[in-house]
PDB file of C-alpha atoms and ligand atoms in Angstrom:
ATOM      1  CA  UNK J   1     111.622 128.215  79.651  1.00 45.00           C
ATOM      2  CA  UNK J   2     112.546 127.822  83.255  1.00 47.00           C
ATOM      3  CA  UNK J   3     111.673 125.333  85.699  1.00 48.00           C
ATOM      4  CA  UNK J   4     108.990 126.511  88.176  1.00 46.00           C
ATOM      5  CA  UNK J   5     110.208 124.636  91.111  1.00 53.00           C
ATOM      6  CA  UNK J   6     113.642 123.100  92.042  1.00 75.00           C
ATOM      7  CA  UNK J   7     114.574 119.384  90.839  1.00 81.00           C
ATOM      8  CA  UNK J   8     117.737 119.231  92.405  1.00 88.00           C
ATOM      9  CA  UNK J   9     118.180 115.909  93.707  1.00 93.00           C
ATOM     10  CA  UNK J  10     119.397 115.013  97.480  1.00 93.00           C
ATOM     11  CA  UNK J  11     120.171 111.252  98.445  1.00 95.00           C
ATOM     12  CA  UNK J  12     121.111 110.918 102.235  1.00 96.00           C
ATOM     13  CA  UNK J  13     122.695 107.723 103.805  1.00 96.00           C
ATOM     14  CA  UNK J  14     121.057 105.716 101.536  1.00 97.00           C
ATOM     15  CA  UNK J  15     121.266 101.858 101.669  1.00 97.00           C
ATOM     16  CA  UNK J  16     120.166  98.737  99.908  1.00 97.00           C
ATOM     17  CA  UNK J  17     120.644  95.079  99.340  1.00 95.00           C
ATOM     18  CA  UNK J  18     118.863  92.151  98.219  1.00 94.00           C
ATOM     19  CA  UNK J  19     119.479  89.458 100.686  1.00 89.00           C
ATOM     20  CA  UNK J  20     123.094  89.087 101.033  1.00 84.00           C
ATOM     21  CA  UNK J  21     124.491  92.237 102.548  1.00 87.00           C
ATOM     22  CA  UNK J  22     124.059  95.752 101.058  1.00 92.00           C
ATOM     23  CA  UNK J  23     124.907  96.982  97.179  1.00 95.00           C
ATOM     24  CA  UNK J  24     124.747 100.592  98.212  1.00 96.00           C
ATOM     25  CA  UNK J  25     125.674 101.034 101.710  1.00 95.00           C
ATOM     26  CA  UNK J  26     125.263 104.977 103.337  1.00 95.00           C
ATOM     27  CA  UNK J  27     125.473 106.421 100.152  1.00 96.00           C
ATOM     28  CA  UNK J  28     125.103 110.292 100.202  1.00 96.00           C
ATOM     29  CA  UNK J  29     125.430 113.032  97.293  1.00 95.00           C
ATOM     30  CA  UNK J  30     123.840 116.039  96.454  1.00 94.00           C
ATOM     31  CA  UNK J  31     123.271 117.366  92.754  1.00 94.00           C
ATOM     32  CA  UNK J  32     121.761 121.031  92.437  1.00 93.00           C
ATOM     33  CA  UNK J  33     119.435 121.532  89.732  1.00 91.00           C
ATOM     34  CA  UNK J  34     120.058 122.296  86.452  1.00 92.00           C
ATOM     35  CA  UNK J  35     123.516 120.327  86.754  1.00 94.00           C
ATOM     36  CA  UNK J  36     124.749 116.886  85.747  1.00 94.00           C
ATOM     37  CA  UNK J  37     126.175 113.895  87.497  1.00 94.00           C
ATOM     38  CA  UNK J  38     127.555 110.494  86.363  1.00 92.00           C
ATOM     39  CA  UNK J  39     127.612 107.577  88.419  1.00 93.00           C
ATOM     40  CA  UNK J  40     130.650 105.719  87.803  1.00 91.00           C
ATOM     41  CA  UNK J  41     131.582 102.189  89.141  1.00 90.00           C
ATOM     42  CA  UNK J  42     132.550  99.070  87.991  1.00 89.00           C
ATOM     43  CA  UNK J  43     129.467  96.330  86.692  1.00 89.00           C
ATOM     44  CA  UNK J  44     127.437  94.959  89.483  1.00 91.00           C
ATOM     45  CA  UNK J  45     128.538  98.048  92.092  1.00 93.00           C
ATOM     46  CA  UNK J  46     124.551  99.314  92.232  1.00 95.00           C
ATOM     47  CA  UNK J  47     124.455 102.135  89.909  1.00 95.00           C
ATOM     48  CA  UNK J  48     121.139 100.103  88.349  1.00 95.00           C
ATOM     49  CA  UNK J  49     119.821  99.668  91.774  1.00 96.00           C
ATOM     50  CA  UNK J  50     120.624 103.333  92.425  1.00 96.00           C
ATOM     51  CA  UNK J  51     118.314 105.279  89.749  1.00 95.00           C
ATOM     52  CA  UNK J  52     115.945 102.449  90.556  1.00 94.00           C
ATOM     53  CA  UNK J  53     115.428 104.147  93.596  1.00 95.00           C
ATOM     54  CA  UNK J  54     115.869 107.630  92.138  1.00 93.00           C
ATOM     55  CA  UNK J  55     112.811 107.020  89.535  1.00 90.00           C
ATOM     56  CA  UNK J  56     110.730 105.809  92.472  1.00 88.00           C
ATOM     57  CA  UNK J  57     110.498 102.036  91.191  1.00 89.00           C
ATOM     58  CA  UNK J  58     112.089 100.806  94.474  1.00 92.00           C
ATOM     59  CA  UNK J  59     112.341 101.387  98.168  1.00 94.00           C
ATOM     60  CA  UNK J  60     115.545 101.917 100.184  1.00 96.00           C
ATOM     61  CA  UNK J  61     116.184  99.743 102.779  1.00 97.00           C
ATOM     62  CA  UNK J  62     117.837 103.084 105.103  1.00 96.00           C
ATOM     63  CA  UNK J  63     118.183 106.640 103.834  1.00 96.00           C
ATOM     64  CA  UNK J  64     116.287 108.968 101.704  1.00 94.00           C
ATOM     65  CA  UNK J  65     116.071 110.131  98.199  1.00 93.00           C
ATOM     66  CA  UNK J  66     114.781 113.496  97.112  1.00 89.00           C
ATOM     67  CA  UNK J  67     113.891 114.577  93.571  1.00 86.00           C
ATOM     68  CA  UNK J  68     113.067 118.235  94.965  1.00 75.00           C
ATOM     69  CA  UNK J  69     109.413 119.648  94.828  1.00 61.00           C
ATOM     70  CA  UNK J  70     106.543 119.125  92.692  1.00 47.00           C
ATOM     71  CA  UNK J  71     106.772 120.790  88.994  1.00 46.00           C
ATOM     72  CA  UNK J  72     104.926 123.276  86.937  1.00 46.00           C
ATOM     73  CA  UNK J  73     103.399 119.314  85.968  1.00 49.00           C
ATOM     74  CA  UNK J  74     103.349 116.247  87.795  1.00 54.00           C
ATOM     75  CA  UNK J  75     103.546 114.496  84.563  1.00 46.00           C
ATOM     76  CA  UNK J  76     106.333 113.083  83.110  1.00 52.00           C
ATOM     77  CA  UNK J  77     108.786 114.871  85.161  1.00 83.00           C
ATOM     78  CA  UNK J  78     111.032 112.197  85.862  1.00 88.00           C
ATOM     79  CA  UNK J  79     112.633 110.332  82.761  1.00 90.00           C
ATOM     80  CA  UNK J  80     114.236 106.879  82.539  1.00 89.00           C
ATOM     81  CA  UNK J  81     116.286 105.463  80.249  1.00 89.00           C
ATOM     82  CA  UNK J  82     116.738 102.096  81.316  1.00 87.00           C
ATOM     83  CA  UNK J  83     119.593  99.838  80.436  1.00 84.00           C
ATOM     84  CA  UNK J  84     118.298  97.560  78.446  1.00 84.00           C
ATOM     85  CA  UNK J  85     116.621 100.564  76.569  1.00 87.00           C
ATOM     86  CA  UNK J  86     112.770  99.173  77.699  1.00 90.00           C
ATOM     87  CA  UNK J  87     111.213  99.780  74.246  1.00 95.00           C
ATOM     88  CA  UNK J  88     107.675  98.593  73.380  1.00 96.00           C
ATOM     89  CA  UNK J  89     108.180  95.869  71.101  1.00 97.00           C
ATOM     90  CA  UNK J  90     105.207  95.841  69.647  1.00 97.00           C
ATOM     91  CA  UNK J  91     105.120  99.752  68.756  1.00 97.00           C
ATOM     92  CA  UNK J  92     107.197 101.198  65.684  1.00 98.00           C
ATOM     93  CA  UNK J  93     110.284 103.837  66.668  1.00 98.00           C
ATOM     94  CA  UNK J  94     107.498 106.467  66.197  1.00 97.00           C
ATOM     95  CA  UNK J  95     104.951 105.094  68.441  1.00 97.00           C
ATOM     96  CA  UNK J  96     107.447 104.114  70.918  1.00 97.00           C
ATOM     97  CA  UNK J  97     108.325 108.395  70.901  1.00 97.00           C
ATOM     98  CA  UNK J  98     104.901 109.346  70.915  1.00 97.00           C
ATOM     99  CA  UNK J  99     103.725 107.350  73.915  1.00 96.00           C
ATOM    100  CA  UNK J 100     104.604 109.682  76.661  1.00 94.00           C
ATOM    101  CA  UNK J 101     102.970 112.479  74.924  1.00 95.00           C
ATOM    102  CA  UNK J 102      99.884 110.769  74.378  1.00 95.00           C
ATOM    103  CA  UNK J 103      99.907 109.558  78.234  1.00 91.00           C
ATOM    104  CA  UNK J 104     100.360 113.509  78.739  1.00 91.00           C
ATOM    105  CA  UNK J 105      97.547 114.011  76.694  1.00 93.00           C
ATOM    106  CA  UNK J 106      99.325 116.008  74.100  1.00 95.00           C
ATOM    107  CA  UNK J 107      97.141 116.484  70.668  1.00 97.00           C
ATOM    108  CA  UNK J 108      98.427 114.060  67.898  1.00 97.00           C
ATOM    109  CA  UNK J 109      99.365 116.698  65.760  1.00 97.00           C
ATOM    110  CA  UNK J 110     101.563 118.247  68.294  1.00 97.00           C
ATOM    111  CA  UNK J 111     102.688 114.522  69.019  1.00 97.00           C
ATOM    112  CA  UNK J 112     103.391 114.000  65.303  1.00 97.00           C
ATOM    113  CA  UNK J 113     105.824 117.284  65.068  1.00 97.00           C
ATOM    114  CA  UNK J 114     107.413 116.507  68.078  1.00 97.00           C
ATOM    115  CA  UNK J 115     108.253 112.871  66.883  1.00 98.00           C
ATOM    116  CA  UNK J 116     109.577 113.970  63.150  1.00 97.00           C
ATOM    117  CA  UNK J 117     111.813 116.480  65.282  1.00 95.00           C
ATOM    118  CA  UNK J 118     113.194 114.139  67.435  1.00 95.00           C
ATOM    119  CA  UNK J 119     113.612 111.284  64.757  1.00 96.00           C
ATOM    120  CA  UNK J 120     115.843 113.996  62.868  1.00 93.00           C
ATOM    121  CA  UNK J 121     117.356 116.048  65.738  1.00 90.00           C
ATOM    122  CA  UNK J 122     118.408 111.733  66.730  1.00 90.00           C
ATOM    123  CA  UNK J 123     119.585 111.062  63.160  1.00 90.00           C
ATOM    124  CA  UNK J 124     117.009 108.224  62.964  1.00 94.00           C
ATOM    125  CA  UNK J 125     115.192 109.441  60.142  1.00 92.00           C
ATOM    126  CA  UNK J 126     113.706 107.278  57.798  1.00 93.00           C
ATOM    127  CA  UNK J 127     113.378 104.672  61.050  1.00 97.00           C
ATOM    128  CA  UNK J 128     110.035 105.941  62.618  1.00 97.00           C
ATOM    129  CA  UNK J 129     107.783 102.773  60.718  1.00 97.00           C
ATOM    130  CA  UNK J 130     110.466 100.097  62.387  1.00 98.00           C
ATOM    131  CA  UNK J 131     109.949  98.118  65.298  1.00 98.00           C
ATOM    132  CA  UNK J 132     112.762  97.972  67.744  1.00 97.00           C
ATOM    133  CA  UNK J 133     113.673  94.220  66.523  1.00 97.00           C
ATOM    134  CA  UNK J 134     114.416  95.625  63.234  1.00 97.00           C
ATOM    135  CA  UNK J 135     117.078  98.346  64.404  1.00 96.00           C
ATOM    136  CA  UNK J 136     120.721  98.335  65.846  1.00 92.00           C
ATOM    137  CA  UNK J 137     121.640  98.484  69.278  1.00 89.00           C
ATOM    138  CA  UNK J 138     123.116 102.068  69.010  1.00 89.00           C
ATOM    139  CA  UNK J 139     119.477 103.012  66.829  1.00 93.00           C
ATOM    140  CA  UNK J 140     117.324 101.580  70.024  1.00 93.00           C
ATOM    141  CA  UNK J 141     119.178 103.475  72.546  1.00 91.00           C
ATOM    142  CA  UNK J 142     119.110 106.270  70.634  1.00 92.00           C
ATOM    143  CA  UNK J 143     115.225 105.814  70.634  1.00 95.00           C
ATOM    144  CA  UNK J 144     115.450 104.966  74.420  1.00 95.00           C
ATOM    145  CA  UNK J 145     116.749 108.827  74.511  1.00 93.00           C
ATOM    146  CA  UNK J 146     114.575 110.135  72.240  1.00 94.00           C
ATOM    147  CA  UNK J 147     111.464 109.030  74.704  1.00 95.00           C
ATOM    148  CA  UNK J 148     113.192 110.518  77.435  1.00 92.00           C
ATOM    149  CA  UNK J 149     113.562 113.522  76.248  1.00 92.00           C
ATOM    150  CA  UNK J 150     110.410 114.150  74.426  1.00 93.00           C
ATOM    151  CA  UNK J 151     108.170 115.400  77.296  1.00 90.00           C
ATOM    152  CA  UNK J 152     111.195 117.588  78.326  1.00 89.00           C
ATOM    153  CA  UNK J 153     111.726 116.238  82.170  1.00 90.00           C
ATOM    154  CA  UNK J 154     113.098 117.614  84.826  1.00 91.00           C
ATOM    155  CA  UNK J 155     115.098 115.226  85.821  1.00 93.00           C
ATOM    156  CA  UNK J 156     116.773 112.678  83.120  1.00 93.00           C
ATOM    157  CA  UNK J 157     117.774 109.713  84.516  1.00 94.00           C
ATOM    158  CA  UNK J 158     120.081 108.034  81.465  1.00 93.00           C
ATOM    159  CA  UNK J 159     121.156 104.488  82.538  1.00 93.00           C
ATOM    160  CA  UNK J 160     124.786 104.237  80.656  1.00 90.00           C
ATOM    161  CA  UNK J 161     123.147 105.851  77.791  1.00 88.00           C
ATOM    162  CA  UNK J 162     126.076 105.898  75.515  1.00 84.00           C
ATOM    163  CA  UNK J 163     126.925 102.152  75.564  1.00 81.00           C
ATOM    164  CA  UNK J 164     126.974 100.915  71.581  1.00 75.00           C
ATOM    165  CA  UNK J 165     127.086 104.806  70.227  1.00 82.00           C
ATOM    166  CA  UNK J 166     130.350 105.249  68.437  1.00 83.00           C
ATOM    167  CA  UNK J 167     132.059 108.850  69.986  1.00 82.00           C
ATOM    168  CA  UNK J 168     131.030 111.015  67.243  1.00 84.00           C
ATOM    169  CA  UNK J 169     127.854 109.803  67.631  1.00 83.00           C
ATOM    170  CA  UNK J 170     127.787 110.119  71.746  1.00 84.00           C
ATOM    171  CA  UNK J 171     129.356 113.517  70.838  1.00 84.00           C
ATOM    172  CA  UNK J 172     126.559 115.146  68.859  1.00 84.00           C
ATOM    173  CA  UNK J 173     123.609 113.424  71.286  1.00 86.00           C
ATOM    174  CA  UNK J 174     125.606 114.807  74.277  1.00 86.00           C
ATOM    175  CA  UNK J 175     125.778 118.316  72.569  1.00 87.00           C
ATOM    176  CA  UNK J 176     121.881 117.742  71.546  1.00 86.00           C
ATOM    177  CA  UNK J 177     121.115 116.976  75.640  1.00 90.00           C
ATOM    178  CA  UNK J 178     123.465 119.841  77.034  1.00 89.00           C
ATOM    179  CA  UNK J 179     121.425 122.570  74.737  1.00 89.00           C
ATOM    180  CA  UNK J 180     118.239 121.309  75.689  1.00 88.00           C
ATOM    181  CA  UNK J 181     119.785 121.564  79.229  1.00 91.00           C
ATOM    182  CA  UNK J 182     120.608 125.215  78.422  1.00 90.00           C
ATOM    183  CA  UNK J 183     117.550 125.487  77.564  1.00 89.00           C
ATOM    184  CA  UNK J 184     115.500 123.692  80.077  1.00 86.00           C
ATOM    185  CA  UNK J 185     117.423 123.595  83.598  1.00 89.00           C
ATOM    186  CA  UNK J 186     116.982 119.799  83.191  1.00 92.00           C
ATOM    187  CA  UNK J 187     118.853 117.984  86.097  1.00 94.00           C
ATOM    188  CA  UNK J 188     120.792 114.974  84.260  1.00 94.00           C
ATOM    189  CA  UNK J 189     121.942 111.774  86.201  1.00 95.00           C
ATOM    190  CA  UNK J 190     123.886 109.168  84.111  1.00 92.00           C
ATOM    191  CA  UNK J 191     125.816 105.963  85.219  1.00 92.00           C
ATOM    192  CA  UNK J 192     128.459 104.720  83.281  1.00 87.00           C
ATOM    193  CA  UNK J 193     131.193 102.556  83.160  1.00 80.00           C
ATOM    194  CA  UNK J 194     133.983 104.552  80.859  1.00 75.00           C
ATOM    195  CA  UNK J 195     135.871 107.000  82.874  1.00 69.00           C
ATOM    196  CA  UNK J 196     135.964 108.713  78.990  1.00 69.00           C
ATOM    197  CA  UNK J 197     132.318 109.808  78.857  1.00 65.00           C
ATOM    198  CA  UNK J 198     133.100 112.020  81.709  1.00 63.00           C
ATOM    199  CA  UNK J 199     135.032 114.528  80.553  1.00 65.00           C
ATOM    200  CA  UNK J 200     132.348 115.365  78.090  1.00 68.00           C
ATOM    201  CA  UNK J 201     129.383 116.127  79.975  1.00 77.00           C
ATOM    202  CA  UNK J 202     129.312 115.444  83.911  1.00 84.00           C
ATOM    203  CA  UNK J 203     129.570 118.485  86.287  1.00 86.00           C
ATOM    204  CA  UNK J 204     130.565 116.457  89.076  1.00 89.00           C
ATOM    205  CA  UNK J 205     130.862 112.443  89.992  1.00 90.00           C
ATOM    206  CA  UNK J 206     130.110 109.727  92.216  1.00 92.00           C
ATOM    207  CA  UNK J 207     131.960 107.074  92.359  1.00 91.00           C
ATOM    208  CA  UNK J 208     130.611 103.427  93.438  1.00 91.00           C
ATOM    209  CA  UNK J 209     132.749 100.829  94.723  1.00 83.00           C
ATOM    210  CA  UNK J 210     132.024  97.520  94.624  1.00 79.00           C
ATOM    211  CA  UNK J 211     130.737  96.615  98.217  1.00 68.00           C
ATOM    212  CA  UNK J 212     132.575  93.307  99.736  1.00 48.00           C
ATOM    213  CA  UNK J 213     129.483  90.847 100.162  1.00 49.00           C
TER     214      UNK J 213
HETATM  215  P1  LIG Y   1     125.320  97.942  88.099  1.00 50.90           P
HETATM  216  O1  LIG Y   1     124.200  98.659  87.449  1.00 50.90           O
HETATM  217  O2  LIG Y   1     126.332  98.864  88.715  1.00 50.90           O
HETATM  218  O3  LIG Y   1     125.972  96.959  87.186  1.00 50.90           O
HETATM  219  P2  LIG Y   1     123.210  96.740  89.691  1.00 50.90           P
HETATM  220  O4  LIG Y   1     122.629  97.855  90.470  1.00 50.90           O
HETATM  221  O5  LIG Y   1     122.465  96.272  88.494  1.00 50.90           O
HETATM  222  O6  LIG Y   1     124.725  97.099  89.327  1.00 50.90           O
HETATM  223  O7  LIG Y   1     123.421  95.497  90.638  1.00 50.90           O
HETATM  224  C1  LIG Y   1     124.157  95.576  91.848  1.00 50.90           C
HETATM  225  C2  LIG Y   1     124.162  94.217  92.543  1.00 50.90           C
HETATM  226  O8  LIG Y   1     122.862  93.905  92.988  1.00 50.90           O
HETATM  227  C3  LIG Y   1     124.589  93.057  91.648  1.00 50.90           C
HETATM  228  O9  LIG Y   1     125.344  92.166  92.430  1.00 50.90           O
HETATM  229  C4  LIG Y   1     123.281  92.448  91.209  1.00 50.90           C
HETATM  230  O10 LIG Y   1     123.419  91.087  90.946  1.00 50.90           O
HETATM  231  C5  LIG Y   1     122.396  92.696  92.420  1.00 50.90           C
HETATM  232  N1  LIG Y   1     120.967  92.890  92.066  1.00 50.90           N
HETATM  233  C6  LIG Y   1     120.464  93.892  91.309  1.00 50.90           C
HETATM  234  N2  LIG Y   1     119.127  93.805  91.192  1.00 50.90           N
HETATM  235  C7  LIG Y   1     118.781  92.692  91.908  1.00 50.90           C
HETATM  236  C8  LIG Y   1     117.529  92.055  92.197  1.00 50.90           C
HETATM  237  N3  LIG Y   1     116.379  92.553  91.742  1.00 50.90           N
HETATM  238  N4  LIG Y   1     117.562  90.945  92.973  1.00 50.90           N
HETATM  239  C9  LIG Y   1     118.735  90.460  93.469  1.00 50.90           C
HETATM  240  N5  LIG Y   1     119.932  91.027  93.231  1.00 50.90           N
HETATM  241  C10 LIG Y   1     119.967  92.121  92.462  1.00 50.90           C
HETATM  242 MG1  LIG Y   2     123.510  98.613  85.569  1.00 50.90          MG
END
């Protein structure tokens, strides 16, 4: 499948604070689509605040960000995986992985295959009737990813997706994400902290330094 319109991302001269001088100051990268960039930078540097802006939750104080044209769907095209994983609490591992296709509008027998495959193609079978309370921290972000990828976005934005996932395990979901890539022309963006994760699946990098406020 290819994408039907380009979701390269562009991000000129961007800037933003929160009161006490800027966290991203004239920040300005370009990532083609169908390729993948990580975000690297020390804790507290902005690369939060940065797909923050990226996913369209918040505005930039100065600069632009551009996710590239409208897709084949407006739906679902962006995906976040936020750092604290932001899984319903209240929904088992299988509703939590279902709810994007059911905002999509996707039949619930489609939704149900397309859960069972990612609970297996995750290695979190025999987890779907859990709530998130009741699972690991490397078993929720794995879920975390799972949502992401289920509606197969254009863009994937992965907030340091691979914190608490031993390296085999990063390993095989970082294989899993690449061949969907393949696949799909997906345009990945991932922040991280460990230079280590790098060398496995990033194109190119940016690299955040801590700004002096
Ligand atoms: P990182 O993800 O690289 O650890 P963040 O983008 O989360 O960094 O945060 C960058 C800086 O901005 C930090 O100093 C943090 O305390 C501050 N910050 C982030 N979000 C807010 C907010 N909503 N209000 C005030 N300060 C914030
Ligand atoms: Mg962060």
């Amino acid at each position: 499948m290819s994408r039907a319109s380009d979701a390269g991302i562009a991000v000129r001269d961007l800037s933003k604070g929160y009161g006490e001088g800027p966290v991203l100051d004239g920040l300005s990268f370009d990532l083609p689509s169908g390729e993948t960039l990580s975000v690297i930078g020390p804790s507290g540097c902005g690369k939060s605040t940065l797909l923050y802006l990226l996913a369209g939750l918040d505005k930039p104080d100065r600069g632009t960000v551009s996710t590239g044209e409208v897709s084949r769907r407006d739906k679902g095209r962006i995906s976040f995986i936020l750092q604290d994983y932001g899984l319903f609490p209240w929904k088992t591992v299988q509703e939590n992985l279902s709810l994007p296709l059911e905002l999509q509008g996707v039949a619930p027998s489609t939704r149900r295959k397309a859960v069972a495959d990612m609970l297996d193609e995750l290695g979190l079978g025999g987890l779907g009737m859990r709530y998130p309370a009741q699972l690991s921290g490397g078993q929720r972000q794995r879920v975390a990813i799972g949502r992401a990828l289920i509606t197969d976005p254009d863009i994937l934005l992965m907030d340091e997706p691979f914190k608490g996932l031993d390296e085999a395990l990063s390993r095989r979901i970082i294989k899993r994400i690449r061949e969907r890539q393949t696949e799909n022309g997906q345009t990945i963006l991932f922040t991280s902290h460990n230079p280590g994760e790098l060398r496995l699946f990033a194109d190119k990098t940016v690299r955040l330094d801590p700004t002096s406020h």
